[in-house]
Tab-separated table of C-alpha atoms in Angstrom:
chain	number	residue	atom	x	y	z
Y	1	MET	CA	99.419	122.072	56.068
Y	2	ALA	CA	96.282	123.001	54.157
Y	3	ASP	CA	96.535	124.938	50.932
Y	4	SER	CA	96.224	128.544	51.902
Y	5	ASN	CA	93.915	129.443	49.053
Y	6	LYS	CA	91.068	126.957	49.678
Y	7	SER	CA	88.989	125.214	52.371
Y	8	GLN	CA	89.449	121.615	53.225
Y	9	LEU	CA	85.652	121.206	53.755
Y	10	ASN	CA	84.098	119.131	50.893
Y	11	GLY	CA	80.382	119.150	50.346
Y	12	THR	CA	77.874	121.752	51.617
Y	13	THR	CA	78.955	124.091	54.415
Y	14	THR	CA	76.645	126.064	56.685
Y	15	ILE	CA	77.991	128.686	59.022
Y	16	ILE	CA	75.900	129.234	62.065
Y	17	VAL	CA	76.560	132.458	63.966
Y	18	LEU	CA	75.315	132.236	67.557
Y	19	GLY	CA	74.823	135.759	69.047
Y	20	ALA	CA	74.235	137.210	65.571
Y	21	SER	CA	72.446	140.295	66.824
Y	22	GLY	CA	75.278	141.169	69.131
Y	23	ASP	CA	78.064	143.900	69.016
Y	24	LEU	CA	80.818	141.343	68.148
Y	25	ALA	CA	78.858	139.871	65.169
Y	26	LYS	CA	78.124	143.173	63.534
Y	27	LYS	CA	81.643	144.646	64.249
Y	28	LYS	CA	83.728	141.592	63.442
Y	29	THR	CA	82.092	138.332	62.439
Y	30	TYR	CA	79.913	139.285	59.585
Y	31	PRO	CA	82.419	141.835	58.085
Y	32	ALA	CA	84.979	139.081	58.140
Y	33	LEU	CA	82.634	136.613	56.477
Y	34	PHE	CA	81.928	139.242	53.833
Y	35	GLY	CA	85.549	139.815	53.270
Y	36	LEU	CA	86.124	136.088	52.631
Y	37	TYR	CA	83.100	136.029	50.338
Y	38	ARG	CA	84.462	138.899	48.219
Y	39	ASN	CA	87.827	137.270	47.746
Y	40	GLY	CA	86.426	133.791	46.955
Y	41	PHE	CA	87.542	132.010	50.119
Y	42	LEU	CA	84.101	130.721	51.206
Y	43	PRO	CA	83.453	127.053	50.109
Y	44	GLU	CA	81.128	126.901	47.069
Y	45	GLY	CA	77.476	126.853	48.146
Y	46	THR	CA	78.055	128.190	51.679
Y	47	SER	CA	74.947	129.436	53.652
Y	48	ILE	CA	75.267	131.632	56.708
Y	49	ILE	CA	72.451	131.528	59.461
Y	50	GLY	CA	72.365	133.814	62.411
Y	51	TYR	CA	70.792	132.941	65.655
Y	52	SER	CA	70.096	134.904	68.781
Y	53	ARG	CA	67.391	135.879	71.202
Y	54	THR	CA	66.487	139.213	69.612
Y	55	LYS	CA	63.365	139.159	67.291
Y	56	LEU	CA	64.463	140.642	63.922
Y	57	ASN	CA	62.873	140.592	60.526
Y	58	PRO	CA	65.260	140.010	57.454
Y	59	THR	CA	65.530	143.707	56.717
Y	60	GLU	CA	66.323	144.617	60.279
Y	61	PHE	CA	68.841	141.773	60.524
Y	62	HIS	CA	70.615	142.773	57.203
Y	63	GLU	CA	70.762	146.456	58.372
Y	64	ARG	CA	72.355	145.355	61.653
Y	65	ILE	CA	75.146	143.155	60.184
Y	66	THR	CA	76.099	145.600	57.434
Y	67	GLY	CA	76.488	148.754	59.682
Y	68	HIS	CA	80.215	148.387	60.007
Y	69	MET	CA	80.966	147.282	56.422
Y	70	LYS	CA	82.698	149.752	54.205
Y	71	ILE	CA	81.073	150.148	50.879
Y	72	LEU	CA	83.630	151.986	48.819
Y	73	ASN	CA	82.168	151.550	45.282
Y	74	ASP	CA	79.436	149.996	43.176
Y	75	GLU	CA	81.363	146.785	42.780
Y	76	ILE	CA	81.474	146.193	46.543
Y	77	LYS	CA	77.824	147.314	46.861
Y	78	ASN	CA	76.793	144.605	44.359
Y	79	GLN	CA	78.962	142.002	46.004
Y	80	LEU	CA	77.274	142.848	49.407
Y	81	SER	CA	73.864	142.434	47.812
Y	82	GLU	CA	74.809	138.900	46.660
Y	83	PHE	CA	76.385	138.107	50.026
Y	84	LEU	CA	73.242	139.048	51.851
Y	85	LYS	CA	71.280	136.425	49.905
Y	86	LEU	CA	73.405	133.879	51.749
Y	87	CYS	CA	72.511	135.316	55.229
Y	88	THR	CA	69.355	134.342	56.991
Y	89	TYR	CA	68.261	134.642	60.660
Y	90	VAL	CA	66.427	132.586	63.279
Y	91	SER	CA	65.500	133.851	66.653
Y	92	GLY	CA	65.419	131.600	69.715
Y	93	GLN	CA	66.512	131.020	73.326
Y	94	TYR	CA	69.685	129.369	74.260
Y	95	ASP	CA	68.222	126.881	76.652
Y	96	LYS	CA	65.274	125.465	74.708
Y	97	ASP	CA	65.603	122.363	72.651
Y	98	GLU	CA	62.474	123.317	70.445
Y	99	ASP	CA	64.351	126.581	69.474
Y	100	TYR	CA	67.444	124.635	68.448
Y	101	GLN	CA	65.153	122.283	66.389
Y	102	LYS	CA	63.865	125.226	64.660
Y	103	LEU	CA	67.382	126.330	63.875
Y	104	ASP	CA	68.129	122.734	62.693
Y	105	LYS	CA	65.320	122.876	60.234
Y	106	ALA	CA	66.595	126.250	58.851
Y	107	VAL	CA	69.989	124.699	58.375
Y	108	GLU	CA	68.467	121.604	56.702
Y	109	LYS	CA	66.522	123.854	54.322
Y	110	ALA	CA	69.778	125.703	53.342
Y	111	GLU	CA	71.444	122.344	52.861
Y	112	SER	CA	68.688	121.002	50.637
Y	113	LEU	CA	69.512	123.595	48.076
Y	114	ASN	CA	72.819	121.697	47.382
Y	115	ILE	CA	73.133	118.137	46.057
Y	116	HIS	CA	76.303	117.199	48.169
Y	117	GLU	CA	75.802	114.360	50.512
Y	118	GLU	CA	78.345	115.736	53.035
Y	119	LYS	CA	76.798	118.317	55.139
Y	120	ASN	CA	79.406	120.383	57.182
Y	121	ARG	CA	78.433	122.772	59.882
Y	122	VAL	CA	80.558	125.461	61.404
Y	123	PHE	CA	79.202	126.912	64.656
Y	124	TYR	CA	80.475	130.459	65.725
Y	125	MET	CA	79.731	131.173	69.362
Y	126	ALA	CA	79.869	135.015	69.640
Y	127	LEU	CA	78.484	134.754	73.131
Y	128	PRO	CA	79.265	135.477	76.730
Y	129	PRO	CA	81.057	132.605	78.605
Y	130	SER	CA	78.015	132.138	80.859
Y	131	VAL	CA	76.034	130.523	78.092
Y	132	PHE	CA	78.807	128.386	76.392
Y	133	VAL	CA	77.777	125.212	78.073
Y	134	PRO	CA	74.083	125.311	77.539
Y	135	VAL	CA	74.547	126.443	73.917
Y	136	ALA	CA	77.180	123.699	73.305
Y	137	LYS	CA	74.713	121.098	74.750
Y	138	GLY	CA	71.770	122.473	72.862
Y	139	LEU	CA	73.783	122.424	69.486
Y	140	LYS	CA	75.127	118.976	70.151
Y	141	ARG	CA	71.643	117.544	70.818
Y	142	ASN	CA	69.758	119.207	68.089
Y	143	VAL	CA	71.959	120.774	65.390
Y	144	TYR	CA	75.156	118.794	65.216
Y	145	SER	CA	75.767	117.308	61.664
Y	146	LYS	CA	75.691	113.508	61.431
Y	147	LYS	CA	76.536	113.561	57.649
Y	148	GLY	CA	79.703	115.741	57.770
Y	149	VAL	CA	82.366	117.697	59.568
Y	150	ASN	CA	81.507	119.868	62.663
Y	151	ARG	CA	83.629	122.749	63.836
Y	152	LEU	CA	82.958	124.920	66.900
Y	153	ILE	CA	84.383	128.402	67.201
Y	154	VAL	CA	84.360	129.570	70.841
Y	155	GLU	CA	84.729	133.337	71.264
Y	156	LYS	CA	86.448	134.509	74.507
Y	157	PRO	CA	86.697	131.002	75.974
Y	158	PHE	CA	88.958	131.645	78.842
Y	159	GLY	CA	86.655	131.760	81.883
Y	160	MET	CA	87.704	133.738	85.113
Y	161	ASP	CA	90.676	131.690	86.415
Y	162	LEU	CA	92.287	128.316	86.178
Y	163	GLU	CA	89.573	126.429	87.897
Y	164	SER	CA	86.699	127.964	86.013
Y	165	SER	CA	88.675	127.414	82.702
Y	166	ARG	CA	89.175	123.734	83.677
Y	167	GLU	CA	85.507	123.507	84.672
Y	168	LEU	CA	84.405	124.911	81.261
Y	169	GLY	CA	86.755	122.487	79.604
Y	170	ARG	CA	85.426	119.476	81.496
Y	171	ALA	CA	81.881	120.499	80.564
Y	172	LEU	CA	82.724	120.865	76.846
Y	173	ALA	CA	84.921	117.832	76.566
Y	174	PRO	CA	82.083	115.188	76.401
Y	175	LEU	CA	80.282	117.321	73.879
Y	176	TRP	CA	82.941	118.582	71.405
Y	177	LYS	CA	86.096	116.915	70.532
Y	178	GLU	CA	89.352	118.817	70.923
Y	179	GLU	CA	89.912	118.746	67.057
Y	180	GLU	CA	86.492	120.164	66.495
Y	181	THR	CA	87.047	123.095	68.742
Y	182	TYR	CA	88.727	126.394	67.818
Y	183	ARG	CA	89.174	129.130	70.483
Y	184	ILE	CA	89.543	132.712	69.411
Y	185	ASP	CA	89.252	136.085	71.184
Y	186	HIS	CA	89.133	139.825	70.331
Y	187	TYR	CA	89.732	143.100	72.098
Y	188	LEU	CA	89.591	146.918	71.510
Y	189	GLU	CA	91.998	149.225	73.482
Y	190	LYS	CA	91.495	152.817	72.548
Y	191	ILE	CA	87.747	153.026	73.672
Y	192	GLY	CA	86.648	152.698	77.200
Y	193	THR	CA	83.874	150.199	78.341
Y	194	GLU	CA	81.173	152.618	77.055
Y	195	GLY	CA	77.990	150.584	78.070
Y	196	ARG	CA	79.743	147.275	78.443
Y	197	GLY	CA	80.874	148.002	82.009
Y	198	GLY	CA	78.736	145.379	83.659
Y	199	TYR	CA	80.329	142.718	81.445
Y	200	PHE	CA	83.771	144.016	81.526
Y	201	ASP	CA	83.751	144.567	85.447
Y	202	GLU	CA	83.221	140.760	85.777
Y	203	PHE	CA	86.696	140.158	84.113
Y	204	GLY	CA	88.995	143.115	84.227
Y	205	ILE	CA	91.840	143.962	81.961
Y	206	ILE	CA	93.947	141.130	82.808
Y	207	ARG	CA	91.407	138.408	82.057
Y	208	ASP	CA	90.083	140.445	79.010
Y	209	VAL	CA	93.380	141.066	77.277
Y	210	MET	CA	96.548	140.121	78.936
Y	211	GLN	CA	96.024	136.553	79.945
Y	212	ASN	CA	95.066	135.599	76.479
Y	213	HIS	CA	96.036	138.012	73.657
Y	214	LEU	CA	99.349	139.362	75.071
Y	215	LEU	CA	100.416	135.974	76.378
Y	216	GLN	CA	99.823	134.606	72.877
Y	217	ILE	CA	102.154	137.194	71.447
Y	218	LEU	CA	104.773	136.467	74.165
Y	219	SER	CA	104.667	132.776	73.540
Y	220	ILE	CA	105.238	133.198	69.815
Y	221	VAL	CA	108.068	135.597	70.377
Y	222	ALA	CA	109.812	133.420	73.062
Y	223	MET	CA	109.128	129.895	71.860
Y	224	GLU	CA	111.888	127.724	70.364
Y	225	ARG	CA	111.832	126.831	66.697
Y	226	PRO	CA	109.109	124.255	66.066
Y	227	LEU	CA	109.976	120.927	64.333
Y	228	SER	CA	107.698	121.998	61.632
Y	229	LEU	CA	104.851	124.352	60.836
Y	230	SER	CA	102.264	121.753	61.522
Y	231	ALA	CA	99.648	123.023	64.017
Y	232	GLU	CA	100.654	120.592	66.879
Y	233	ASP	CA	104.382	121.167	66.455
Y	234	VAL	CA	103.759	124.947	66.818
Y	235	ARG	CA	101.516	124.520	69.767
Y	236	ASP	CA	103.884	122.153	71.506
Y	237	GLU	CA	106.599	124.826	71.565
Y	238	LYS	CA	104.107	127.540	72.810
Y	239	VAL	CA	103.140	125.325	75.624
Y	240	ARG	CA	106.780	124.480	76.407
Y	241	VAL	CA	107.712	128.118	76.852
Y	242	LEU	CA	104.578	128.964	78.958
Y	243	ARG	CA	105.402	126.237	81.386
Y	244	CYS	CA	108.796	127.952	82.010
Y	245	ILE	CA	107.109	131.187	83.301
Y	246	SER	CA	106.743	131.716	87.001
Y	247	PRO	CA	103.391	132.909	88.327
Y	248	VAL	CA	103.289	136.754	88.085
Y	249	THR	CA	103.454	138.622	91.427
Y	250	LEU	CA	101.743	141.782	92.574
Y	251	GLU	CA	105.268	143.325	93.113
Y	252	ASP	CA	105.721	142.888	89.311
Y	253	THR	CA	102.352	144.461	88.479
Y	254	ILE	CA	100.934	147.947	88.253
Y	255	LEU	CA	97.082	148.514	87.891
Y	256	GLY	CA	95.093	151.456	86.822
Y	257	GLN	CA	91.570	152.620	86.217
Y	258	TYR	CA	90.631	155.501	83.845
Y	259	THR	CA	88.974	158.623	84.883
Y	260	ARG	CA	87.224	161.409	82.992
Y	261	SER	CA	89.304	163.004	80.082
Y	262	GLU	CA	91.046	166.229	80.763
Y	263	ASP	CA	90.334	167.599	77.306
Y	264	ASP	CA	86.929	166.021	76.225
Y	265	ASP	CA	84.086	166.140	78.670
Y	266	SER	CA	82.163	163.425	76.583
Y	267	LYS	CA	84.902	160.930	77.477
Y	268	VAL	CA	83.687	159.903	80.992
Y	269	GLY	CA	85.566	157.967	83.577
Y	270	TYR	CA	85.053	154.190	84.216
Y	271	LEU	CA	83.080	154.733	87.465
Y	272	GLU	CA	80.796	157.217	85.563
Y	273	ASP	CA	79.699	154.455	83.121
Y	274	LYS	CA	76.276	153.659	84.384
Y	275	THR	CA	76.774	149.974	83.759
Y	276	VAL	CA	79.712	149.807	86.132
Y	277	PRO	CA	79.017	148.839	89.763
Y	278	ALA	CA	79.433	151.784	92.113
Y	279	GLY	CA	82.883	151.918	93.792
Y	280	SER	CA	84.370	149.191	91.561
Y	281	THR	CA	88.065	148.566	91.957
Y	282	CYS	CA	88.146	146.656	88.572
Y	283	PRO	CA	91.498	147.513	86.698
Y	284	THR	CA	91.051	148.865	83.224
Y	285	PHE	CA	94.942	149.137	82.776
Y	286	ALA	CA	97.584	146.534	83.791
Y	287	ALA	CA	101.328	146.163	83.188
Y	288	CYS	CA	103.013	142.951	84.457
Y	289	THR	CA	106.502	141.706	84.251
Y	290	LEU	CA	107.027	138.008	83.373
Y	291	TRP	CA	110.242	135.980	83.736
Y	292	ILE	CA	110.936	132.850	81.594
Y	293	ASN	CA	113.107	130.434	83.526
Y	294	ASN	CA	114.954	128.755	80.602
Y	295	GLU	CA	118.394	128.924	79.117
Y	296	ARG	CA	117.564	131.387	76.408
Y	297	TRP	CA	115.620	133.937	78.495
Y	298	GLU	CA	116.924	133.657	82.053
Y	299	GLY	CA	117.002	137.270	83.508
Y	300	VAL	CA	115.320	138.875	80.604
Y	301	PRO	CA	112.092	140.782	81.652
Y	302	PHE	CA	109.013	140.517	79.472
Y	303	ILE	CA	106.813	143.509	80.188
Y	304	LEU	CA	103.145	143.147	79.122
Y	305	LYS	CA	101.038	146.392	78.993
Y	306	CYS	CA	97.418	146.775	77.969
Y	307	GLY	CA	94.504	149.138	78.861
Y	308	LYS	CA	91.155	150.639	77.960
Y	309	ALA	CA	90.697	154.349	77.119
Y	310	LEU	CA	94.363	154.845	76.275
Y	311	ASN	CA	95.941	157.526	73.927
Y	312	GLU	CA	96.352	155.053	71.030
Y	313	GLN	CA	95.225	151.635	69.889
Y	314	LYS	CA	98.096	149.425	68.831
Y	315	THR	CA	99.571	146.058	69.317
Y	316	GLU	CA	103.367	145.840	69.060
Y	317	ILE	CA	106.381	143.938	70.313
Y	318	ARG	CA	109.246	146.148	71.338
Y	319	VAL	CA	112.657	144.680	71.939
Y	320	GLN	CA	115.122	147.210	73.572
Y	321	PHE	CA	118.746	146.623	73.301
Y	322	GLN	CA	121.069	147.425	76.264
Y	323	ASP	CA	123.512	150.213	76.335
Y	324	VAL	CA	126.984	149.441	74.825
Y	325	PRO	CA	129.629	149.567	77.583
Y	326	GLY	CA	131.736	152.750	77.228
Y	327	ASN	CA	129.304	154.447	74.809
Y	328	VAL	CA	130.790	157.752	73.799
Y	329	PHE	CA	127.317	159.171	73.054
Y	330	LYS	CA	126.196	159.750	76.678
Y	331	ASN	CA	122.512	159.401	77.408
Y	332	ALA	CA	121.825	158.519	73.744
Y	333	PRO	CA	118.407	156.675	73.222
Y	334	ARG	CA	118.652	152.779	73.062
Y	335	ASN	CA	118.170	151.093	69.701
Y	336	GLU	CA	114.944	149.102	69.509
Y	337	LEU	CA	113.566	146.363	67.199
Y	338	VAL	CA	109.768	147.026	66.881
Y	339	ILE	CA	107.238	144.596	65.363
Y	340	ARG	CA	103.954	146.224	64.875
Y	341	VAL	CA	101.113	143.814	64.642
Y	342	GLN	CA	98.355	146.459	64.316
Y	343	PRO	CA	97.600	149.004	63.086
Y	344	ASN	CA	99.861	149.771	60.036
Y	345	GLU	CA	101.715	146.419	60.183
Y	346	ALA	CA	105.512	146.978	60.118
Y	347	VAL	CA	108.857	145.753	61.335
Y	348	TYR	CA	111.375	148.541	61.945
Y	349	MET	CA	114.620	149.113	63.837
Y	350	LYS	CA	114.889	152.353	65.703
Y	351	MET	CA	118.521	153.508	65.720
Y	352	THR	CA	120.409	156.474	67.252
Y	353	ASN	CA	122.446	158.107	64.490
Y	354	LYS	CA	124.838	161.022	64.552
Y	355	LEU	CA	123.429	163.917	62.572
Y	356	PRO	CA	125.390	164.658	59.348
Y	357	GLY	CA	127.508	167.680	59.782
Y	358	LEU	CA	130.109	169.086	62.148
Y	359	SER	CA	128.119	168.710	65.303
Y	360	MET	CA	127.996	165.736	67.623
Y	361	ASP	CA	124.234	165.809	68.014
Y	362	THR	CA	122.219	162.540	67.592
Y	363	VAL	CA	118.786	161.790	66.072
Y	364	ILE	CA	116.530	158.786	66.048
Y	365	SER	CA	115.971	157.119	62.743
Y	366	GLU	CA	114.718	153.822	61.514
Y	367	LEU	CA	115.233	150.974	59.029
Y	368	ASP	CA	111.635	150.608	57.994
Y	369	LEU	CA	109.651	147.682	56.548
Y	370	SER	CA	106.082	148.944	56.327
Y	371	TYR	CA	103.999	146.292	54.756
Y	372	ASN	CA	101.729	148.641	52.734
Y	373	ARG	CA	104.768	150.239	51.120
Y	374	ARG	CA	106.883	147.174	50.514
Y	375	PHE	CA	103.876	145.028	49.448
Y	376	SER	CA	101.812	147.841	47.959
Y	377	ASP	CA	100.214	145.446	45.350
Y	378	LEU	CA	98.783	143.135	48.127
Y	379	LYS	CA	95.928	143.502	50.446
Y	380	ILE	CA	96.277	142.663	54.222
Y	381	PRO	CA	93.232	140.705	55.448
Y	382	ASP	CA	91.445	141.430	58.712
Y	383	ALA	CA	92.569	139.080	61.452
Y	384	TYR	CA	89.144	137.707	61.787
Y	385	GLU	CA	89.073	136.738	58.201
Y	386	ALA	CA	92.327	134.820	58.550
Y	387	LEU	CA	91.148	132.986	61.669
Y	388	ILE	CA	87.763	132.022	60.188
Y	389	LEU	CA	89.586	130.795	56.957
Y	390	ASP	CA	92.025	128.792	59.278
Y	391	VAL	CA	88.843	127.139	60.711
Y	392	LEU	CA	87.468	126.238	57.273
Y	393	LYS	CA	90.813	124.670	56.395
Y	394	GLY	CA	91.070	122.846	59.675
Y	395	ASP	CA	94.334	124.446	60.693
Y	396	HIS	CA	94.643	124.821	64.449
Y	397	SER	CA	98.028	126.729	64.493
Y	398	ASN	CA	96.604	129.921	65.771
Y	399	PHE	CA	94.044	128.457	68.139
Y	400	VAL	CA	94.619	127.595	71.811
Y	401	ARG	CA	94.843	123.947	72.862
Y	402	ASP	CA	93.620	122.706	76.307
Y	403	ASP	CA	97.049	122.341	77.822
Y	404	GLU	CA	98.191	125.762	76.569
Y	405	LEU	CA	95.064	127.354	78.167
Y	406	ASP	CA	95.921	125.530	81.392
Y	407	ALA	CA	99.473	126.765	81.445
Y	408	ALA	CA	98.432	130.316	80.703
Y	409	TRP	CA	95.991	130.351	83.616
Y	410	LYS	CA	98.663	129.031	86.070
Y	411	ILE	CA	100.661	132.162	85.376
Y	412	PHE	CA	97.908	134.601	86.261
Y	413	THR	CA	95.531	132.901	88.640
Y	414	PRO	CA	97.425	133.566	91.886
Y	415	LEU	CA	97.633	137.205	90.951
Y	416	LEU	CA	94.033	137.457	90.112
Y	417	HIS	CA	92.978	135.859	93.306
Y	418	LYS	CA	95.063	138.325	95.284
Y	419	ILE	CA	93.650	141.346	93.374
Y	420	ASP	CA	90.007	140.119	93.843
Y	421	ASN	CA	90.375	139.037	97.525
Y	422	GLU	CA	92.259	142.130	98.644
Y	423	LYS	CA	90.339	144.609	96.640
Y	424	ILE	CA	93.591	146.213	95.359
Y	425	VAL	CA	92.857	149.828	94.416
Y	426	PRO	CA	94.141	150.709	90.856
Y	427	GLN	CA	95.956	153.919	90.237
Y	428	PRO	CA	93.795	156.541	88.433
Y	429	TYR	CA	94.725	157.810	84.809
Y	430	ALA	CA	92.834	160.239	82.479
Y	431	TYR	CA	90.948	158.903	79.586
Y	432	GLY	CA	93.234	159.322	76.364
Y	433	THR	CA	96.575	159.167	78.179
Y	434	ARG	CA	99.310	156.497	78.377
Y	435	GLY	CA	98.177	155.061	81.618
Y	436	PRO	CA	98.897	155.645	85.382
Y	437	SER	CA	101.646	158.132	86.126
Y	438	GLY	CA	103.542	155.394	87.866
Y	439	ILE	CA	104.126	153.432	84.712
Y	440	GLU	CA	107.400	155.117	83.825
Y	441	GLU	CA	108.939	154.279	87.186
Y	442	PHE	CA	107.611	150.725	86.912
Y	443	VAL	CA	109.217	149.924	83.617
Y	444	SER	CA	112.456	151.705	84.496
Y	445	LYS	CA	113.049	149.411	87.454
Y	446	TYR	CA	113.460	146.501	84.966
Y	447	GLY	CA	116.046	148.354	82.956
Y	448	PHE	CA	113.706	149.808	80.298
Y	449	LYS	CA	114.616	153.332	79.264
Y	450	ARG	CA	112.102	155.549	77.526
Y	451	SER	CA	113.670	158.000	75.101
Y	452	THR	CA	113.442	161.716	75.915
Y	453	GLN	CA	114.270	162.601	72.371
Y	454	GLU	CA	111.233	163.320	70.224
Y	455	TYR	CA	110.524	160.711	67.702
Y	456	ASN	CA	107.503	160.450	65.372
Y	457	TRP	CA	106.887	157.201	63.579
Y	458	PRO	CA	106.002	157.990	59.943
Y	459	GLU	CA	102.351	157.047	59.393
Y	460	HIS	CA	101.326	155.148	56.221
Y	461	LYS	CA	97.867	154.299	55.028
Y	462	ILE	CA	97.129	150.611	55.164
Y	463	ASN	CA	95.105	148.654	52.659
Y	464	LYS	CA	92.470	146.295	53.997
Y	465	LEU	CA	90.529	143.548	52.208
């Protein structure tokens, strides 16, 4: 595997951000690139060129991409000033060769400032799926480097279902080799759609979050030990476990759609978003139970839950242990192993203990590995920084392969077709709650028990790069 502290790219590297004026670029892409720059992980001589349809002058562009960067002190302020010198912008359409040729000239100008013969180009497509193919074609015809390495980062590359995903794959295959393509995704849960309803309504929560993000986590948790940590060995095991999962059924699913907050009038319901089609039955919450038909996991339910406008934003894996036969502490909460991915990264074991003293009362406590306390002298990078660095290193371990994408869609496509064709009406839930009222009954039918004892996970501040 590549050295974790440096890129494999030799020569001059230019990072081209397609969709540079968009929401994702300003919230995720450019802050991640700045984080890599601050910590010395960008290849020497890197240039960053933004491209989108919006006409912006340099000052307007720099103001847009720095709006979500935290400037905590003068040192970071000075680093940002130097970083912005690397960042330029070109406006153009996504279907015009002459605009891509203008972009190519801007890239060549940046490359001319370096003496290296090898000219590497990393293309980051922070774009809606509807323009993936024309952009990929335009880049390949006009901007593809013939003197170095090309790498294409595809943001939210999952299409609408199995067939549309395959169609997209077939369209990209002649243009970009599998080893050149890196597929990543993002999501936010605590907020609602808030102006993005038209886009979200096309997909729904299962396509937007569950089929990709949560299934990725499931595959990592459930896969067998890979032969090595090489990208292909890891991805082989992920594909193997996904192929053991039966297509999810409507009976193993609960759907919800958020309504106006009961406590905050400014938090409106999904159907009150002016960008959402009137009367939409698009689910903004889903819980699905998946079954893995192999020797290790036969009979063990994997419950995936995700939603917009929930009471908290977090990603975690919760393994609940069954009751001990003959347990003398009746109705005691079950022990749980929790792996928190974000925020406040941690691994902890929730245990039911007898309170010290003469009573037989119990209390929930934990064995706690909170990363920011145990590794207080280290900084935890943003997920996007780690993924972009993997692209620069040529490490595919955390990126989706074609056959993995195919296996993932086979699990959800029959359910998605049923939801779409039959216009299944989701259950309502108020903005800022845990989801539909039926969620407790849903998880309990698979043997999951939610504790009735009060438990507050101790909050710890986390250090980010």
